[in-house]
Short mmCIF file of C-alpha atoms in Angstrom, two decimals:
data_model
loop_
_atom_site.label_atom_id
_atom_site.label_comp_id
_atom_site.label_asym_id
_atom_site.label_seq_id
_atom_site.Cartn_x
_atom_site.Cartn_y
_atom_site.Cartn_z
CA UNK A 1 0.00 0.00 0.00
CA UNK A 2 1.46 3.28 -1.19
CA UNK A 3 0.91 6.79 0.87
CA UNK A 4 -1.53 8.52 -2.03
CA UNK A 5 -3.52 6.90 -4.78
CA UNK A 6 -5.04 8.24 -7.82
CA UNK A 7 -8.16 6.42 -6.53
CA UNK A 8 -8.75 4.07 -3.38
CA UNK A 9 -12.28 1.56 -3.96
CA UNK A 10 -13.50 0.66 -0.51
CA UNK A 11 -15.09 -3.20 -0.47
CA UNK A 12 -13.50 -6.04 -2.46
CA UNK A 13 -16.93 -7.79 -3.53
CA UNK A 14 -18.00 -7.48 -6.76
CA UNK A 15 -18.41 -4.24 -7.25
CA UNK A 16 -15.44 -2.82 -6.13
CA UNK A 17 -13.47 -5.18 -7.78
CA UNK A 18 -15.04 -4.88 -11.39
CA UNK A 19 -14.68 -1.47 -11.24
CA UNK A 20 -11.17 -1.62 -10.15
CA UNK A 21 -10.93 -3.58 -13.28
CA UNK A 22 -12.50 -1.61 -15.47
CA UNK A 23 -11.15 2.00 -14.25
CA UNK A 24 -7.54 -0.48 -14.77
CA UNK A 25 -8.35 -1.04 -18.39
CA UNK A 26 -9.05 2.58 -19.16
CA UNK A 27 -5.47 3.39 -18.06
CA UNK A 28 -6.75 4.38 -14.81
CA UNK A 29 -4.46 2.09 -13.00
CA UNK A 30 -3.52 4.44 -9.66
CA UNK A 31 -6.15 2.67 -7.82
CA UNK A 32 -5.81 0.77 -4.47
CA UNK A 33 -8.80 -1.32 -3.18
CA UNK A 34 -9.58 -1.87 0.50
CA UNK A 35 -11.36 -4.77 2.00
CA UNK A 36 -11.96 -5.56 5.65
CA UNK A 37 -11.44 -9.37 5.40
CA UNK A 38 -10.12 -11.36 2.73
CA UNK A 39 -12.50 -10.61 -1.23
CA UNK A 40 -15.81 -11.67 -1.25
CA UNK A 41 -16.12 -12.28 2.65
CA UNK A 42 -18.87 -9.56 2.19
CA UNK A 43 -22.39 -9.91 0.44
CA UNK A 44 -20.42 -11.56 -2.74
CA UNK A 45 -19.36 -14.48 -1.00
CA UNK A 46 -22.36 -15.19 0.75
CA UNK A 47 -24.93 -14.68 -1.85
CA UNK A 48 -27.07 -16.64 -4.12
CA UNK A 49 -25.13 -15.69 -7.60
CA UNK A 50 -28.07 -16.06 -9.77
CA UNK A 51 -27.89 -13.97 -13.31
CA UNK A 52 -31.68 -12.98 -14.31
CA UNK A 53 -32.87 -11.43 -17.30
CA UNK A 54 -36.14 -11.33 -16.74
CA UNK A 55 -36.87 -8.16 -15.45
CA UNK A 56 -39.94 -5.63 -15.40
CA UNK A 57 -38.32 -2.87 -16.29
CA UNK A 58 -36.43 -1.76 -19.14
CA UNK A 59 -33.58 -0.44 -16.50
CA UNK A 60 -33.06 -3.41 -14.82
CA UNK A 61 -33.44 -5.89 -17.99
CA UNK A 62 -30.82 -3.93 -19.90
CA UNK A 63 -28.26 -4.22 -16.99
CA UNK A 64 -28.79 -7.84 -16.46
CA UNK A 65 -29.07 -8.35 -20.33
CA UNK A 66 -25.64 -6.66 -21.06
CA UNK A 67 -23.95 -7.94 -17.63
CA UNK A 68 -24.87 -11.62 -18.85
CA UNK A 69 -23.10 -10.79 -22.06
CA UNK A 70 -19.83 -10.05 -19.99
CA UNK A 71 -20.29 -12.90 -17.53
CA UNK A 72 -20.73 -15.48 -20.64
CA UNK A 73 -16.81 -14.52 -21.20
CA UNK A 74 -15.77 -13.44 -18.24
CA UNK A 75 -12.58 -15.82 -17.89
CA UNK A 76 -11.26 -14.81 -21.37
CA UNK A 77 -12.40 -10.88 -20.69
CA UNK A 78 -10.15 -10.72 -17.39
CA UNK A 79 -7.72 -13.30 -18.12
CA UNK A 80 -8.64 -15.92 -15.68
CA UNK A 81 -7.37 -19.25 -15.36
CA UNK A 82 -9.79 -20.88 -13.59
CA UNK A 83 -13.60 -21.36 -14.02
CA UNK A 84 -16.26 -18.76 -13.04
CA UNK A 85 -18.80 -21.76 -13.18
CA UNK A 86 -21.31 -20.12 -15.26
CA UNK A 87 -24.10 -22.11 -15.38
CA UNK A 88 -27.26 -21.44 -17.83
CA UNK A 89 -29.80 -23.68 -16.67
CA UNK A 90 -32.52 -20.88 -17.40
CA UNK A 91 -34.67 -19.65 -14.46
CA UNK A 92 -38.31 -20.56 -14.64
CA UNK A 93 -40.26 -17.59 -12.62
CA UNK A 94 -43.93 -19.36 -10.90
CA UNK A 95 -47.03 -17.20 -11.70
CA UNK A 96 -49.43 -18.01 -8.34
CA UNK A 97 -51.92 -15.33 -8.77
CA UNK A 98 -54.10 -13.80 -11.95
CA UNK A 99 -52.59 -10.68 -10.60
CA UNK A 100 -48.67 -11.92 -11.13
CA UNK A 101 -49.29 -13.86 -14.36
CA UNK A 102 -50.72 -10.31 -15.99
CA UNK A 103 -47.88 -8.91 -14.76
CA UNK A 104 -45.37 -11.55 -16.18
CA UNK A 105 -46.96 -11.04 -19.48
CA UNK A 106 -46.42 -7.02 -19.17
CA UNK A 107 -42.69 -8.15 -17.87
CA UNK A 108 -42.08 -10.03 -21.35
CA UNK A 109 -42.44 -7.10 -23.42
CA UNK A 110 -40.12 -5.43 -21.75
CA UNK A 111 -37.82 -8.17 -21.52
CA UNK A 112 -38.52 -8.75 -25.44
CA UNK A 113 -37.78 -4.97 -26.40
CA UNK A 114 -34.28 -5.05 -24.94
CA UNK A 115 -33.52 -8.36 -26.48
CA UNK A 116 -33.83 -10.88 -24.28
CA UNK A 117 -35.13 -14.46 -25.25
CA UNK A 118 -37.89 -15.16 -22.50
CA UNK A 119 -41.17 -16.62 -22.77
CA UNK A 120 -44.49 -17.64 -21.33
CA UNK A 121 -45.14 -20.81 -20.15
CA UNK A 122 -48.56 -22.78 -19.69
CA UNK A 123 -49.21 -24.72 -16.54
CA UNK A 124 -49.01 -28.23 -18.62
CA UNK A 125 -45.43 -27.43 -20.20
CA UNK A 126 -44.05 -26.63 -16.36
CA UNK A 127 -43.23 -29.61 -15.45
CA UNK A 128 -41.24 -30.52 -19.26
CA UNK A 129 -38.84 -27.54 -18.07
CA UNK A 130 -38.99 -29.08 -14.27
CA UNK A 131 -40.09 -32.58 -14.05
CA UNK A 132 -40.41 -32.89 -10.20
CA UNK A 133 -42.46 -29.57 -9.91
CA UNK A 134 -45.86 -29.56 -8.00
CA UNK A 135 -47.90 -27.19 -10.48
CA UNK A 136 -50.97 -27.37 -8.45
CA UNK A 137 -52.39 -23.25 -7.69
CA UNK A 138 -50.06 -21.99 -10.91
CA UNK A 139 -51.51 -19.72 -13.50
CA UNK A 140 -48.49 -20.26 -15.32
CA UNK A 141 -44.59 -19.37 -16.04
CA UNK A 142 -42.00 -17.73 -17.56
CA UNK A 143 -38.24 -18.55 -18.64
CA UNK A 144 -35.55 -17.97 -20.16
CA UNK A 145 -32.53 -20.10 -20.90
CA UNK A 146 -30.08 -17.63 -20.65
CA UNK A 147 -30.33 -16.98 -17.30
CA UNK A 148 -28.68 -18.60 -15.06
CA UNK A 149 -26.10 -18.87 -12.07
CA UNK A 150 -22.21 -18.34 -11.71
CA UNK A 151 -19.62 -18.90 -8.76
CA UNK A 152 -19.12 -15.60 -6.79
CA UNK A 153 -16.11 -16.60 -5.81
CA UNK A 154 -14.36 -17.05 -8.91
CA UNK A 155 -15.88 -14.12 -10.58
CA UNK A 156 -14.65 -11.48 -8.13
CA UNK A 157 -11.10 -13.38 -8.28
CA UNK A 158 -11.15 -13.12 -11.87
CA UNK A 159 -11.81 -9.31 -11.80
CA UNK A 160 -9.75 -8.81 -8.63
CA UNK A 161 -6.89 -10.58 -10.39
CA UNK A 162 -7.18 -9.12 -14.12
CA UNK A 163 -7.25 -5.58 -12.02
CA UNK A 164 -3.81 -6.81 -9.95
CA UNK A 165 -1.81 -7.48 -13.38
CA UNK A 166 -2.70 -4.01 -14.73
CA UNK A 167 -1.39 -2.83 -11.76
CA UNK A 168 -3.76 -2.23 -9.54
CA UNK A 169 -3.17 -2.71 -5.36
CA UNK A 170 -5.36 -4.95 -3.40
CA UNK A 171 -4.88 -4.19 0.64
CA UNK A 172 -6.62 -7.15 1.94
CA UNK A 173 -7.52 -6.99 6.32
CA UNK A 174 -7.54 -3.26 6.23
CA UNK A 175 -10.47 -1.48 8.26
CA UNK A 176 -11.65 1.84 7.33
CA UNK A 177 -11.96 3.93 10.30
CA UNK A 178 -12.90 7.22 8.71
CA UNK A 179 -11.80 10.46 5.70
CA UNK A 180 -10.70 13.64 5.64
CA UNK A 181 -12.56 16.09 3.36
CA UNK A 182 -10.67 19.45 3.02
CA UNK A 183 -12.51 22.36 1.38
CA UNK A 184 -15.74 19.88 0.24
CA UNK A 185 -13.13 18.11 -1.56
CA UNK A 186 -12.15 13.91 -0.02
CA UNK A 187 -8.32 14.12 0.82
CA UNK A 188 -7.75 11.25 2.93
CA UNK A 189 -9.02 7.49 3.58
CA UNK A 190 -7.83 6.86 7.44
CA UNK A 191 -7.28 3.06 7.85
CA UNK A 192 -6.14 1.04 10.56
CA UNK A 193 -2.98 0.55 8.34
CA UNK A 194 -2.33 4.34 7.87
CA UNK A 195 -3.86 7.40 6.08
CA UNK A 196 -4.38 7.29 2.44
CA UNK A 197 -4.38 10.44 0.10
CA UNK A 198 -7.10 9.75 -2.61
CA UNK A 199 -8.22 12.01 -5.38
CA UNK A 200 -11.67 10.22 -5.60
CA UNK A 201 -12.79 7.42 -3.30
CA UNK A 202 -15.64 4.62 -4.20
CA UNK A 203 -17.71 3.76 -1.57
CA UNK A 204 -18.63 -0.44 -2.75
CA UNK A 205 -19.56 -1.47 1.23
CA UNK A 206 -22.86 -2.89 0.24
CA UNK A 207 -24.84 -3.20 3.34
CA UNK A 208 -22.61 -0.92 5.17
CA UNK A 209 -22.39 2.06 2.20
CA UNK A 210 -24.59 4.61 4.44
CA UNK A 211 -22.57 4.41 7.58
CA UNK A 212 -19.33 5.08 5.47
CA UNK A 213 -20.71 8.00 3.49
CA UNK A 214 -22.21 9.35 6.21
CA UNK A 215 -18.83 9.50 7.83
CA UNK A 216 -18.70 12.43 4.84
CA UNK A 217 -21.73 14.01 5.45
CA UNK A 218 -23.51 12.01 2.63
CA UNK A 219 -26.84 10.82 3.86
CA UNK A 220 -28.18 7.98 1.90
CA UNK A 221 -31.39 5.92 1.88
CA UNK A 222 -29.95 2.24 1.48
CA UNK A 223 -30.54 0.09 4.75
CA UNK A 224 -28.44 -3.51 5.54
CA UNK A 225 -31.39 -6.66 5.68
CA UNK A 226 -30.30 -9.89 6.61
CA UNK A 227 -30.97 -12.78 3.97
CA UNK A 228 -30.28 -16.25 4.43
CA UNK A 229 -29.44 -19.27 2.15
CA UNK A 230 -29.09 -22.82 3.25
CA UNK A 231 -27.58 -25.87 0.89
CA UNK A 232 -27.84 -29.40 0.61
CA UNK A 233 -25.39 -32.62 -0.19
CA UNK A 234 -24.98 -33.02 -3.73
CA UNK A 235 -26.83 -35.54 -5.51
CA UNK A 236 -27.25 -37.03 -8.99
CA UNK A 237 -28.82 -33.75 -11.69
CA UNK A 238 -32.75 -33.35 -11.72
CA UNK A 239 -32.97 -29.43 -12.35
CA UNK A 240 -31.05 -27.20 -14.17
CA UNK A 241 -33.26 -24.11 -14.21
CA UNK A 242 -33.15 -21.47 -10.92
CA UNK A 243 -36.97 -22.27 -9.96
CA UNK A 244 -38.33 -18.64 -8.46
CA UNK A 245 -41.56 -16.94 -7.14
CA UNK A 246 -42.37 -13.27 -5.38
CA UNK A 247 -46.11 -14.70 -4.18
CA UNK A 248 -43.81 -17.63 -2.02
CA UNK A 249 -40.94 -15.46 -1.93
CA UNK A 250 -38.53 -17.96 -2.57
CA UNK A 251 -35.84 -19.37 -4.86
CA UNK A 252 -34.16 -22.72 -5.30
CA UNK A 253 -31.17 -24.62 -7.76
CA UNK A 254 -29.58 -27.12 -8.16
CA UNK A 255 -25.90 -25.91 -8.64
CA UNK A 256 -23.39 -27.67 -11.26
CA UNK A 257 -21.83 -29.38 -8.70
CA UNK A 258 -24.97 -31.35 -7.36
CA UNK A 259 -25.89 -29.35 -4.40
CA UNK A 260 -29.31 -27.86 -4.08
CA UNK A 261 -29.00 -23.80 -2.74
CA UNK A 262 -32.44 -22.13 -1.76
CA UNK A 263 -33.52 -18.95 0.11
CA UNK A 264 -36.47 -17.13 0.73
CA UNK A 265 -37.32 -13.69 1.38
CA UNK A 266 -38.24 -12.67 5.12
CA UNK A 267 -40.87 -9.78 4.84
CA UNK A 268 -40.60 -9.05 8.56
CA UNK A 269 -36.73 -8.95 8.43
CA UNK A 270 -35.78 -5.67 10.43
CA UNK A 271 -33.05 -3.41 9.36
CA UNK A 272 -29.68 -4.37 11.05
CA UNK A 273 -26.21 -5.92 10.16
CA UNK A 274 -26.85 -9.01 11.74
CA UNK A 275 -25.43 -11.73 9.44
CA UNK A 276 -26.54 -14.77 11.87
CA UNK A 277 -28.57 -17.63 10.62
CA UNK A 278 -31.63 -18.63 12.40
CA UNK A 279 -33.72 -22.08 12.99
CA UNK A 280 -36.61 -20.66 12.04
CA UNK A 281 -35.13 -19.68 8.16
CA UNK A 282 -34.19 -23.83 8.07
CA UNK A 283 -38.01 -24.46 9.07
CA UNK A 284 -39.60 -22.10 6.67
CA UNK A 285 -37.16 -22.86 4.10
CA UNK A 286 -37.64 -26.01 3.95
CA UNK A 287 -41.71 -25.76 4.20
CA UNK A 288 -42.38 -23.40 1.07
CA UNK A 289 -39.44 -25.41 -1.13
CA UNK A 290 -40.88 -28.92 -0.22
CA UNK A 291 -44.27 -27.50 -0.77
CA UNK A 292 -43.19 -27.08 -4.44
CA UNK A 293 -40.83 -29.44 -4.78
CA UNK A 294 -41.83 -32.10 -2.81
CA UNK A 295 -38.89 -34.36 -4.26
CA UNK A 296 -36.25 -32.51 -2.48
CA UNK A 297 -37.86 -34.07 0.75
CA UNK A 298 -35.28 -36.62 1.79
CA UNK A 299 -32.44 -34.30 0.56
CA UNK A 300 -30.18 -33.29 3.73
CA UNK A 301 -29.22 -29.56 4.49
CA UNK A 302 -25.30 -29.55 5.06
CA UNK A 303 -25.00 -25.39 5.54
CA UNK A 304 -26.64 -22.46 6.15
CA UNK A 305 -25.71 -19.06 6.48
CA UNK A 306 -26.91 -15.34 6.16
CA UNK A 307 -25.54 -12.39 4.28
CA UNK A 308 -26.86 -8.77 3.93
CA UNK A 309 -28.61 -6.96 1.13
CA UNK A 310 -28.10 -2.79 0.70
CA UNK A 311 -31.42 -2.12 0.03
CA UNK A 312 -32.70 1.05 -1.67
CA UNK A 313 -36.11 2.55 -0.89
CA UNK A 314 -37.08 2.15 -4.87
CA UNK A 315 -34.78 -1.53 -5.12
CA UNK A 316 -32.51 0.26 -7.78
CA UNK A 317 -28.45 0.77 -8.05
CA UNK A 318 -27.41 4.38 -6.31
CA UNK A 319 -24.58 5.83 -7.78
CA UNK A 320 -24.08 9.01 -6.02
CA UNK A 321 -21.95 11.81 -5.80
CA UNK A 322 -21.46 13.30 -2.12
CA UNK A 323 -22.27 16.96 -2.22
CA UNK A 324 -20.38 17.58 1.20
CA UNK A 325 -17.04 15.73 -0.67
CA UNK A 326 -16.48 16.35 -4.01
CA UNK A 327 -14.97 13.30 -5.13
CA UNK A 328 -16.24 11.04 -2.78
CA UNK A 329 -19.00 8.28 -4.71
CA UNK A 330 -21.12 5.58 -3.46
CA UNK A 331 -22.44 2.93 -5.40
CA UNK A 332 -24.21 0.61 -3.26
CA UNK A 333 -28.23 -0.10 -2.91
CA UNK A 334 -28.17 -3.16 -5.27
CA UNK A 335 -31.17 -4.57 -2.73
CA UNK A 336 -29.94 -8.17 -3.66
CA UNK A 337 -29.39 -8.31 -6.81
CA UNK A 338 -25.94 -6.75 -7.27
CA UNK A 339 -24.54 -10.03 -8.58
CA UNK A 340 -25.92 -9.68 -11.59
CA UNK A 341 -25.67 -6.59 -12.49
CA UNK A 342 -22.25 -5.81 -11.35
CA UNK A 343 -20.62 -5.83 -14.50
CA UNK A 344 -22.05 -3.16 -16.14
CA UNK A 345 -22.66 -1.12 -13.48
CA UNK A 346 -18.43 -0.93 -13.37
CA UNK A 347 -18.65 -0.52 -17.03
CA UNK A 348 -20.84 2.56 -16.62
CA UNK A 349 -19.24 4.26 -13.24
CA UNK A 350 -15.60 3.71 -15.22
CA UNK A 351 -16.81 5.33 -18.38
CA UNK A 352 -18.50 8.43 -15.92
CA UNK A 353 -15.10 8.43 -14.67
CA UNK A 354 -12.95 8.40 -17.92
CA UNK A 355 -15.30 10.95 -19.46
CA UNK A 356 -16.30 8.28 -21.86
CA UNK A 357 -19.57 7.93 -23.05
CA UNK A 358 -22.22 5.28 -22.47
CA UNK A 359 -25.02 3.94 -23.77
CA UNK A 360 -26.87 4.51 -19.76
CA UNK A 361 -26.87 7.87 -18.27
CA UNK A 362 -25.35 7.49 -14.94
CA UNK A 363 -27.69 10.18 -13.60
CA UNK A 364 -30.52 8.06 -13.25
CA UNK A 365 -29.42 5.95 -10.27
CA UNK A 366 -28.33 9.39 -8.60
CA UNK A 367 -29.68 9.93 -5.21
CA UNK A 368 -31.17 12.82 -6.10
CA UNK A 369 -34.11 11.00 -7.27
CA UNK A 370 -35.47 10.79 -3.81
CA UNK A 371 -35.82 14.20 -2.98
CA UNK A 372 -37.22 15.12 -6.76
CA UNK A 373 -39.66 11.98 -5.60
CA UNK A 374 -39.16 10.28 -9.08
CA UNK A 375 -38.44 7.00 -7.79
CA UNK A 376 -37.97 4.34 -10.49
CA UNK A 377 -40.21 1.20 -9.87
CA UNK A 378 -39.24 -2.31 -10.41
CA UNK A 379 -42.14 -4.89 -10.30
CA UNK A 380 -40.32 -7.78 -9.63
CA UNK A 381 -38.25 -8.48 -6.53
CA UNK A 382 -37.69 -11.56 -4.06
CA UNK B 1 8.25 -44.11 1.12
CA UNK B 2 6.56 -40.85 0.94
CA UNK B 3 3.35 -39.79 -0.87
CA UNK B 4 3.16 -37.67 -3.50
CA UNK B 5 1.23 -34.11 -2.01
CA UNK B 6 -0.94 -34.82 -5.29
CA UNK B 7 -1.76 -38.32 -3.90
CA UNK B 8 -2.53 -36.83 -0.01
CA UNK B 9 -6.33 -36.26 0.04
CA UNK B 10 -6.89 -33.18 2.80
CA UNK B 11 -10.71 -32.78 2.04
CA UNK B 12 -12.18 -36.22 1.85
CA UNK B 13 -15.76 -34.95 1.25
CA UNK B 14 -14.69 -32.70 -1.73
CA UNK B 15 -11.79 -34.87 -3.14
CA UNK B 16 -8.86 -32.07 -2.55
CA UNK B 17 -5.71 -32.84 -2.12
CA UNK B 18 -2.27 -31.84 -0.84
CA UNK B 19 -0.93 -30.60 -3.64
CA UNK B 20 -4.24 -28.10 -4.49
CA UNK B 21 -4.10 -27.16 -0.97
CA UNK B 22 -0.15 -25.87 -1.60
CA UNK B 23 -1.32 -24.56 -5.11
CA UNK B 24 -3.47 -22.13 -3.21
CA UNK B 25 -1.08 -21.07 -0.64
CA UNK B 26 1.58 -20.00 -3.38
CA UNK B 27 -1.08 -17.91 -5.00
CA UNK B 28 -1.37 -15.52 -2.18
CA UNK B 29 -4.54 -17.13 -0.27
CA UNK B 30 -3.93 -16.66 3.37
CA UNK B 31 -6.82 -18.10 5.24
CA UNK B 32 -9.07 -21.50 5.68
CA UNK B 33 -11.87 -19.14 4.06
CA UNK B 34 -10.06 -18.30 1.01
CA UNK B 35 -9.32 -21.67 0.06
CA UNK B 36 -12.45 -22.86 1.05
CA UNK B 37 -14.08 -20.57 -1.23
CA UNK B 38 -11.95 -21.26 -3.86
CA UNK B 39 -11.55 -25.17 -3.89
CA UNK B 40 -14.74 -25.97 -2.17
CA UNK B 41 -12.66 -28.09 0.66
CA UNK B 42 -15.09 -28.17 4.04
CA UNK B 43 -18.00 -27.96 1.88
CA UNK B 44 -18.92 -31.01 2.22
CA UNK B 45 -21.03 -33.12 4.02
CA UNK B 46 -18.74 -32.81 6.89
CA UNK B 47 -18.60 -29.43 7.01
CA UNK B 48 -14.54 -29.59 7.56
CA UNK B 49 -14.11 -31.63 10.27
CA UNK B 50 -11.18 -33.23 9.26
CA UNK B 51 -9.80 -30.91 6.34
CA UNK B 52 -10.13 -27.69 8.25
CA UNK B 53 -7.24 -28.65 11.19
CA UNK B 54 -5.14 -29.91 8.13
CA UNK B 55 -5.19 -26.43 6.10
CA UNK B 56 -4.57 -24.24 9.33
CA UNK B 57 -1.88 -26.70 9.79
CA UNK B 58 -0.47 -26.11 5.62
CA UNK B 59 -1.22 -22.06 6.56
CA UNK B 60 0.74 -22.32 9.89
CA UNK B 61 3.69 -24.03 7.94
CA UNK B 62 3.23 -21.45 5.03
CA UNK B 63 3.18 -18.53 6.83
CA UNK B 64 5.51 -19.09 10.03
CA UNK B 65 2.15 -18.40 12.30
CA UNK B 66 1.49 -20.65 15.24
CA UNK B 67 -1.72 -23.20 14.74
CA UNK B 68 -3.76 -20.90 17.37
CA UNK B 69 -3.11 -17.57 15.05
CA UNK B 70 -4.72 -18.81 11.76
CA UNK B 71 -7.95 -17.78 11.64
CA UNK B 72 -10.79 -20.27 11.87
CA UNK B 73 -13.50 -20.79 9.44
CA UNK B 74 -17.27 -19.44 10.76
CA UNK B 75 -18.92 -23.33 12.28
CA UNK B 76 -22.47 -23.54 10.23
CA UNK B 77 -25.61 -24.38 11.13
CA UNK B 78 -26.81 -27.37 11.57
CA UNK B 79 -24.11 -29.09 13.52
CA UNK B 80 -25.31 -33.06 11.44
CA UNK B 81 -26.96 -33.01 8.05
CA UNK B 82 -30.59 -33.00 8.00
CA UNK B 83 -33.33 -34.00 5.96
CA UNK B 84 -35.47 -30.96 4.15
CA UNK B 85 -38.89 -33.04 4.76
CA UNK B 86 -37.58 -33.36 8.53
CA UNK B 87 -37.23 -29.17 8.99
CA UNK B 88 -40.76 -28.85 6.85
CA UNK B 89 -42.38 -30.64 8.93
CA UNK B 90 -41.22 -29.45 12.18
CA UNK B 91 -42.69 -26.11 10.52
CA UNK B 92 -46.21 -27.46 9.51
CA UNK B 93 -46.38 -29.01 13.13
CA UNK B 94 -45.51 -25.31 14.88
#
């Protein structure tokens, strides 16, 4: 770690290291990343890696569209030697109510106007795409085979390590403990390794984003909620698709490797950064997934464990600018689907950077769009 | 005669072995986490009973640390494997 940096990321997940990489292959290669542990012991490591398309909104569809794109080659794009374990089994998304299947249908225009290949699904094709699935109180379906899952591990490595040979630092077990700003401008990143002079710092903290830019004086909406995720023992392959539904609020696949990952969404789940696992998640779990897929019954749960999603009151990407520090930017509030949709959100915040242009305009997922109250709405969340 | 570190299994659940384990170590990994993640040893149905004591051992060689300094792995929930139809039901029942 040197004394001053063009630019210092904070959080080696995802995010901060795909934009490390991408700043790196614009020639910004001045750039030091922090992380508290070791990379992806954060929301990366502990989350459930799925890559979905099938979005309701154009926004949303066109990141996960054009992020797939860059995940499909992601080895070869960073020049990784080992596998990112993309898997495209498709993910097959349950209609349970009229109310959701109109919906669905709306969804599929918009998925079909960016470009993606999704389509409806009657109740008697369900079970060609899943064999095992109970269909009983569906209206219907939707999929799309180029969705899919990849490891989170091996992705942020990849980045991480195509960022390293370009010259980039990585500063591994380094807290953050607070910044200087001098004149409205950030000067410093105070670590317990040392001050650090930074022309611009990223804020990538996830779940924790609002409690570091507030150490600036930059008061963002994005809250930490604890999620959890249990897996099985692998066994023989029965399902390749991710199998998902907002009415259950849950999701469930079987991963190339055998073992079956599920989670569900808690709608009571208070706001803290507790990342304990509970009995009652097994419990529950277990109850809605066997309920659907009563097959997985005898299947034995090896692992459980909770991570945190940085939620955003509207469930969209906030890529802000602090007013108090000029140079200071957060980008944070993926609300658990950051995965995904990583890539090219690091595409667009290196291009803002470079002064390149993009095909997105960055200002959208400003903060700002709170206070103007034009919040942009996504239908479809777990 | 000794084995060859590509013939010493260290994660019995996973099939990883020696050699893998020392693969990781030269590439910078520092910690039972790390290589967890990144070879899937204590994954397993075991949950790295036996293969977690042998990679703080490889670390504490590696890195001149005594056993007590490398840093354990998080122990998961639940402590024996257990059926999904067990847990549902124990839901359904209250």
């Amino acid at each position: 770690m040197k004394k001053s940096y063009d630019i210092v990321i904070i959080g080696g997940g995802i995010v901060g290291c795909s934009v490390a990489f991408e700043l790196a292959k614009r020639r910004r290669t001045d750039v030091l990343v922090i992380e508290q542990a070791y990379l992806t012991s954060g929301a990366t490591g502990r989350c459930g890696a799925g890559i979905r398309q099938q979005w309701g909104s154009v926004i949303n569809a066109t990141l996960a569209f054009e992020s797939t794109g860059i995940f499909e080659n992601l080895e070869e794009y960073t020049g990784y030697k080992g596998n990112c374990g993309l898997n495209q089994g498709g993910y097959l998304i349950l209609a349970y109510t009229e109310k959701e299947w109109g919906q669905f249908h709306k969804n599929l225009k918009v998925q079909h106007s960016v470009g993606i290949d999704s389509y409806a699904v009657e109740v008697d094709g369900i079970n060609e795409i899943v064999p095992h699935l109970n269909t009983e109180g569906l209206y219907g379906a939707t999929f799309c085979a180029k969705d899919g899952h990849a490891d989170p591990f091996h992705c942020t490595y990849a980045y991480a390590g195509g960022a390293q040979r370009m010259g980039v630092d990585i500063e591994t077990y380094t807290t953050v403990t607070g910044f200087v700003v001098k004149n409205g401008r950030i000067q410093t990143v105070r670590t317990n390794k040392g001050d650090v002079q930074a022309n611009i710092v990223i804020n990538c903290t996830g779940g924790h984003a609002a409690i570091m830019a507030a150490m600036v004086g930059d008061e963002l909406p994005i809250y930490p909620e604890r999620h959890q995720i249990l897996i099985t023992e692998p066994v023989a392959h029965i399902m390749n698709p991710m199998v998902m539904t907002f009415h259950r609020h849950f999701y469930v696949q079987q991963t190339p490797h055998g073992s079956v990952i599920m989670g569900i969404g808690d709608q009571a789940e208070p706001v803290s950064l507790n990342i304990c696992s509970s009995w009652q998640f097994l419990e529950h779990c277990s109850y809605l997934i066997t309920q659907t897929l009563p097959v997985f019954r005898n299947l034995r749960v090896v692992r459980q464990w909770a991570g945190l999603y940085d939620m955003s009151p509207d469930r969209y990407p906030i890529i802000n600018h602090a007013k108090e520090a000029e140079g200071f930017i957060t980008i944070a509030g993926l609300s658990g689907h950051g995965f995904m949709v990583a890539p090219r959100l690091a595409n667009l915040l290196a291009n803002h950077l470079t002064e390149q242009q993009d095909s997105l305009d960055i200002n959208l997922f400003s903060a700002e769009r709170y206070s103007r109250g034009e919040l942009l709405l996504e239908p479809s969340v777990v | 005669m000794k084995n060859k570190d590509s013939e010493i299994i260290i994660c019995r659940c996973e099939d990883i072995t020696r050699e893998q384990i020392l693969e990781c170590i030269s590439e910078g990994y520092e910690t039972i986490d790390e290589i967890k993640c990144v070879t899937r040893a204590g994954m397993g149905p075991c949950q790295g009973r036996t293969c977690r004591s042998l990679i703080a051992a490889e670390l504490s060689g590696a890195y001149k640390v005594p056993m007590e300094d490398v840093v354990m792995t998080t122990f998961r929930p639940p402590s024996v494997p257990v059926s999904l139809g067990t847990l549902a039901d124990a839901y359904d029942n209250g």
